Short mmCIF file of C-alpha atoms in Angstrom, two decimals:
data_model
loop_
_atom_site.label_atom_id
_atom_site.label_comp_id
_atom_site.label_asym_id
_atom_site.label_seq_id
_atom_site.Cartn_x
_atom_site.Cartn_y
_atom_site.Cartn_z
CA MET A 7 45.37 -28.53 15.65
CA LYS A 8 44.04 -27.96 12.15
CA THR A 9 40.73 -29.57 13.09
CA THR A 10 40.49 -27.38 16.17
CA LEU A 11 41.06 -24.21 14.13
CA GLN A 12 38.45 -25.27 11.58
CA THR A 13 35.92 -25.94 14.32
CA LEU A 14 36.67 -22.57 15.92
CA ALA A 15 36.32 -20.77 12.58
CA LEU A 16 32.97 -22.47 11.97
CA ALA A 17 31.72 -21.50 15.42
CA ILE A 18 32.73 -17.87 14.90
CA GLY A 19 31.04 -17.86 11.51
CA LEU A 20 27.80 -19.14 12.98
CA MET A 21 27.94 -16.51 15.71
CA ILE A 22 28.33 -13.75 13.12
CA VAL A 23 25.46 -15.04 11.00
CA THR A 24 23.08 -15.40 13.93
CA ALA A 25 24.01 -11.94 15.21
CA ILE A 26 22.85 -10.24 12.01
CA PRO A 27 19.28 -8.95 12.55
CA ALA A 28 16.64 -10.60 10.40
CA TRP A 29 15.47 -7.22 9.14
CA ALA A 30 18.86 -6.35 7.67
CA GLY A 31 18.08 -8.14 4.42
CA GLN A 32 14.63 -6.66 3.90
CA GLY A 33 13.91 -4.64 0.79
CA VAL A 34 13.46 -0.90 1.08
CA GLY A 35 9.90 0.03 1.95
CA THR A 36 8.89 -3.40 3.19
CA SER A 37 8.66 -2.34 6.85
CA PRO A 38 9.54 0.54 9.20
CA TYR A 39 12.90 -1.20 9.66
CA ALA A 40 13.80 -0.31 6.08
CA ALA A 41 11.52 2.63 5.35
CA ASP A 42 12.12 4.36 2.04
CA LEU A 43 13.12 8.02 2.17
CA LEU A 44 10.15 10.30 1.46
CA VAL A 45 11.40 13.12 -0.72
CA SER A 46 9.81 16.50 -1.29
CA GLY A 47 7.62 16.30 -4.37
CA LEU A 48 6.48 13.14 -6.10
CA ASN A 49 7.02 9.58 -4.85
CA THR A 50 5.58 6.74 -6.94
CA GLY A 51 5.07 3.00 -6.67
CA GLU A 52 2.77 0.04 -7.19
CA LEU A 53 1.14 -2.23 -4.64
CA ASN A 54 -0.24 -5.67 -5.34
CA PRO A 55 -3.20 -7.00 -3.31
CA GLY A 56 -2.32 -7.21 0.37
CA GLN A 57 0.90 -5.22 0.07
CA GLU A 58 2.13 -2.17 1.95
CA TYR A 59 4.97 0.31 1.53
CA TRP A 60 6.70 2.39 4.19
CA TYR A 61 8.29 5.83 3.95
CA ALA A 62 10.12 7.89 6.57
CA TYR A 63 10.66 11.64 6.62
CA SER A 64 11.97 14.51 8.72
CA ARG A 65 12.38 18.25 8.18
CA LEU A 66 15.73 17.78 6.46
CA ASP A 67 14.39 15.01 4.23
CA LEU A 68 11.80 17.42 2.85
CA GLY A 69 14.55 19.83 1.86
CA ASP A 70 14.39 22.66 4.39
CA PRO A 71 15.03 22.59 8.17
CA ALA A 72 12.64 25.54 8.47
CA TYR A 73 9.67 23.40 7.42
CA ASN A 74 7.42 22.84 10.42
CA ALA A 75 4.48 21.19 8.65
CA VAL A 76 3.83 18.84 5.76
CA ILE A 77 0.99 18.11 3.35
CA LEU A 78 0.70 14.56 2.02
CA SER A 79 -1.40 13.84 -1.07
CA LEU A 80 -1.98 10.25 -2.21
CA ASN A 81 -3.43 9.60 -5.66
CA PHE A 82 -3.90 6.12 -7.07
CA GLU A 83 -5.53 4.16 -9.85
CA ALA A 84 -8.18 1.66 -8.76
CA GLU A 85 -10.94 -0.42 -10.31
CA GLY A 86 -14.07 1.07 -8.83
CA ARG A 87 -15.11 2.61 -5.54
CA ALA A 88 -15.06 -0.71 -3.68
CA ILE A 89 -11.34 -1.03 -4.45
CA ALA A 90 -10.53 2.61 -3.70
CA SER A 91 -12.10 2.39 -0.23
CA ARG A 92 -9.53 -0.23 0.78
CA VAL A 93 -6.46 1.82 -0.12
CA ASN A 94 -5.13 4.50 2.20
CA PHE A 95 -2.15 5.61 4.28
CA GLN A 96 -1.34 6.21 7.93
CA VAL A 97 1.21 8.53 9.54
CA PHE A 98 3.09 7.54 12.70
CA ASP A 99 5.72 9.00 14.96
CA PHE A 100 8.43 6.69 16.34
CA GLU A 101 6.59 5.69 19.51
CA GLN A 102 3.42 4.92 17.55
CA VAL A 103 5.19 2.81 14.95
CA ASP A 104 6.87 0.96 17.82
CA ALA A 105 3.43 0.11 19.22
CA TRP A 106 2.20 -0.89 15.75
CA LEU A 107 5.10 -3.29 15.31
CA ARG A 108 4.51 -4.87 18.69
CA ASP A 109 0.79 -5.45 18.09
CA SER A 110 -1.22 -4.33 15.07
CA SER A 111 -4.15 -6.68 15.74
CA GLY A 112 -6.20 -4.05 17.57
CA PRO A 113 -6.76 -0.29 17.42
CA VAL A 114 -3.41 1.48 17.18
CA ASP A 115 -2.88 5.18 17.68
CA SER A 116 -1.40 7.17 14.82
CA LEU A 117 -0.95 10.81 13.90
CA GLY A 118 -3.49 10.46 11.14
CA LEU A 119 -5.20 8.55 8.37
CA GLY A 120 -5.61 9.82 4.81
CA THR A 121 -8.86 11.75 4.34
CA SER A 122 -10.99 11.06 1.26
CA ALA A 123 -11.33 13.80 -1.34
CA SER A 124 -12.22 13.74 -5.01
CA ALA A 125 -10.83 16.09 -7.63
CA ASP A 126 -12.21 14.39 -10.74
CA PHE A 127 -15.21 12.47 -9.34
CA ASP A 128 -13.88 9.35 -11.06
CA VAL A 129 -14.62 6.10 -9.21
CA ASN A 130 -11.51 4.55 -10.78
CA THR A 131 -9.16 6.98 -9.06
CA GLY A 132 -8.68 7.70 -5.40
CA GLU A 133 -7.36 10.72 -3.50
CA ARG A 134 -6.33 10.93 0.13
CA PHE A 135 -5.01 13.96 2.01
CA TRP A 136 -3.35 14.57 5.34
CA ALA A 137 -1.55 17.54 6.88
CA GLY A 138 0.29 17.89 10.16
CA PRO A 139 3.26 19.43 11.98
CA ILE A 140 6.90 18.29 11.85
CA GLN A 141 8.85 18.60 15.07
CA VAL A 142 12.59 19.29 15.17
CA ASN A 143 14.78 16.16 15.18
CA GLU A 144 11.76 13.87 14.82
CA VAL A 145 11.31 11.11 12.25
CA TYR A 146 7.86 10.20 10.96
CA TYR A 147 6.62 7.12 9.13
CA VAL A 148 4.04 6.78 6.34
CA ARG A 149 2.44 3.40 5.69
CA ILE A 150 0.60 3.05 2.36
CA PHE A 151 -1.50 -0.10 2.28
CA ASN A 152 -3.62 -1.93 -0.28
CA LEU A 153 -6.20 -4.21 1.32
CA SER A 154 -8.11 -4.63 -1.93
CA PRO A 155 -8.05 -7.66 -4.26
CA SER A 156 -6.61 -5.59 -7.12
CA PRO A 157 -3.20 -3.96 -7.75
CA VAL A 158 -2.95 -0.18 -7.53
CA GLN A 159 -0.43 2.36 -8.78
CA PHE A 160 0.11 5.24 -6.37
CA ARG A 161 1.59 8.73 -6.38
CA LEU A 162 2.41 10.23 -2.99
CA THR A 163 3.23 13.93 -3.03
CA ALA A 164 4.94 15.54 -0.02
CA LEU A 165 4.82 19.33 0.35
CA GLY A 166 6.84 20.94 3.15
CA GLN A 167 5.32 24.08 4.65
CA LYS A 168 6.54 27.02 6.72
CA SER A 169 3.54 27.85 8.85
CA PRO A 170 3.88 30.95 11.08
CA GLN A 171 1.08 29.64 13.32
CA ILE A 172 1.61 25.93 13.57
CA ASP A 173 -1.44 25.43 15.83
CA ALA A 174 -3.61 26.86 13.09
CA PHE A 175 -2.23 24.38 10.57
CA MET A 176 -5.02 21.83 10.70
CA ALA A 177 -4.09 18.17 10.98
CA THR A 178 -6.53 16.45 8.65
CA GLY A 179 -7.34 12.77 9.00
CA ARG A 180 -6.85 12.53 12.75
CA SER A 181 -6.39 8.98 13.99
CA GLY A 182 -9.76 8.82 15.73
CA LEU A 183 -10.98 6.56 12.95
CA THR A 184 -8.51 3.88 13.96
CA ASP A 185 -10.17 3.70 17.36
CA GLN A 186 -13.24 2.29 15.62
CA VAL A 187 -11.81 0.28 12.74
CA VAL A 188 -8.86 -2.07 13.00
CA ILE A 189 -6.55 -1.61 10.03
CA PRO A 190 -4.65 -4.89 9.76
CA ALA A 191 -1.07 -5.28 8.70
CA ALA A 192 -0.76 -6.08 5.02
CA ALA A 193 0.04 -9.70 4.31
CA THR A 194 3.01 -9.02 2.07
CA SER A 195 5.34 -6.31 0.89
CA PRO A 196 6.26 -5.33 -2.68
CA THR A 197 8.31 -8.06 -4.32
CA GLY A 198 10.00 -5.52 -6.54
CA ALA A 199 11.37 -3.41 -3.70
CA ARG A 200 15.06 -2.72 -4.03
CA ASP A 201 17.53 -4.02 -1.48
CA VAL A 202 18.64 -1.93 1.46
CA ALA A 203 21.87 -0.16 0.62
CA GLY A 204 23.62 2.63 2.46
CA ASP A 205 21.81 5.95 2.53
CA ASP A 206 19.06 4.76 0.20
CA ALA A 207 17.03 3.67 3.22
CA ALA A 208 15.94 5.62 6.26
CA ILE A 209 16.48 3.16 9.10
CA VAL A 210 15.98 4.75 12.50
CA SER A 211 16.51 2.59 15.61
CA PRO A 212 13.85 -0.04 14.75
CA PRO A 213 12.06 -1.60 17.71
CA ALA A 214 10.50 -5.07 17.97
CA GLY A 215 9.87 -7.05 14.78
CA PRO A 216 6.63 -6.84 12.78
CA ARG A 217 4.17 -9.62 12.26
CA SER A 218 1.80 -10.16 9.37
CA LEU A 219 -1.93 -10.61 9.76
CA ASP A 220 -4.51 -11.97 7.39
CA LEU A 221 -6.49 -9.39 5.46
CA ALA A 222 -9.57 -8.55 7.45
CA LEU A 223 -11.64 -5.42 7.75
CA PRO A 224 -11.98 -2.83 5.01
CA VAL A 225 -10.92 0.74 5.63
CA ALA A 226 -13.97 2.79 6.50
CA PRO A 227 -14.35 5.88 4.30
CA ALA A 228 -13.23 9.00 6.11
CA GLU A 229 -15.36 12.12 6.20
CA ASP A 230 -15.20 14.03 2.93
CA VAL A 231 -13.49 17.36 3.53
CA SER A 232 -12.63 18.01 -0.10
CA SER A 233 -13.62 21.65 0.24
CA LEU A 234 -10.79 22.05 2.75
CA SER A 235 -8.37 20.30 0.44
CA THR A 236 -8.75 22.42 -2.68
CA ASN A 237 -5.58 24.45 -2.18
CA TRP A 238 -3.62 21.33 -1.30
CA LEU A 239 -4.83 19.58 -4.42
CA LEU A 240 -3.84 22.48 -6.65
CA ALA A 241 -0.35 22.44 -5.17
CA ALA A 242 -0.09 18.68 -5.61
CA GLN A 243 -1.27 18.90 -9.20
CA ALA A 244 1.34 21.53 -9.95
CA ILE A 245 4.08 19.16 -8.80
CA GLN A 246 2.64 16.06 -10.41
CA GLY A 247 1.93 17.83 -13.68
CA LEU A 248 -1.67 16.65 -13.74
#
């Protein structure tokens, strides 16, 4: 009888272990499964070569349910223009990130890709901008990736906006570029990412599991629309204290 109970307990234990999704133990930011919460203002981090970091946001996450648009400003330290050209970010809605997770080996649609702009004309720093609408009860994902051979420190600023004419709020960095250039999945995720715990992570009904690809194509430079980004940059600098 005792042996039977022990065997039954072991079987139940194995069932529980195998039922736990593999993504449950991932560190925050390592994939859309465990996307970090993007807060209004400054978000900072560091990416080693081949790493990526994921954020998720909604209207409420940015601090005001009346926000119907967002400006994202990515600034990072690099080691020359060749490094900076291989660091950028993408923005996805849920359906798009689902498609990315299922197959990121080819062109994948996204809401946008960071647009190059330079505030200081320094080849050792990089700036990327994107702006777009935020729908009610929708969650969006930001993937920052470093496909360069050097580590980078990044600062991602999120600015919620109340735009009276949302159609006039230009979405910069439209995803058309991804139709021409395949942006591969980063090979690894930050080793220093903290563990998933409670409300610290924004986990929203994750679909199929991700798969890593070898580093491949560089990120083609986007069209320079820095003249359109001046006001955004000033707002970002005010928050970052630059």
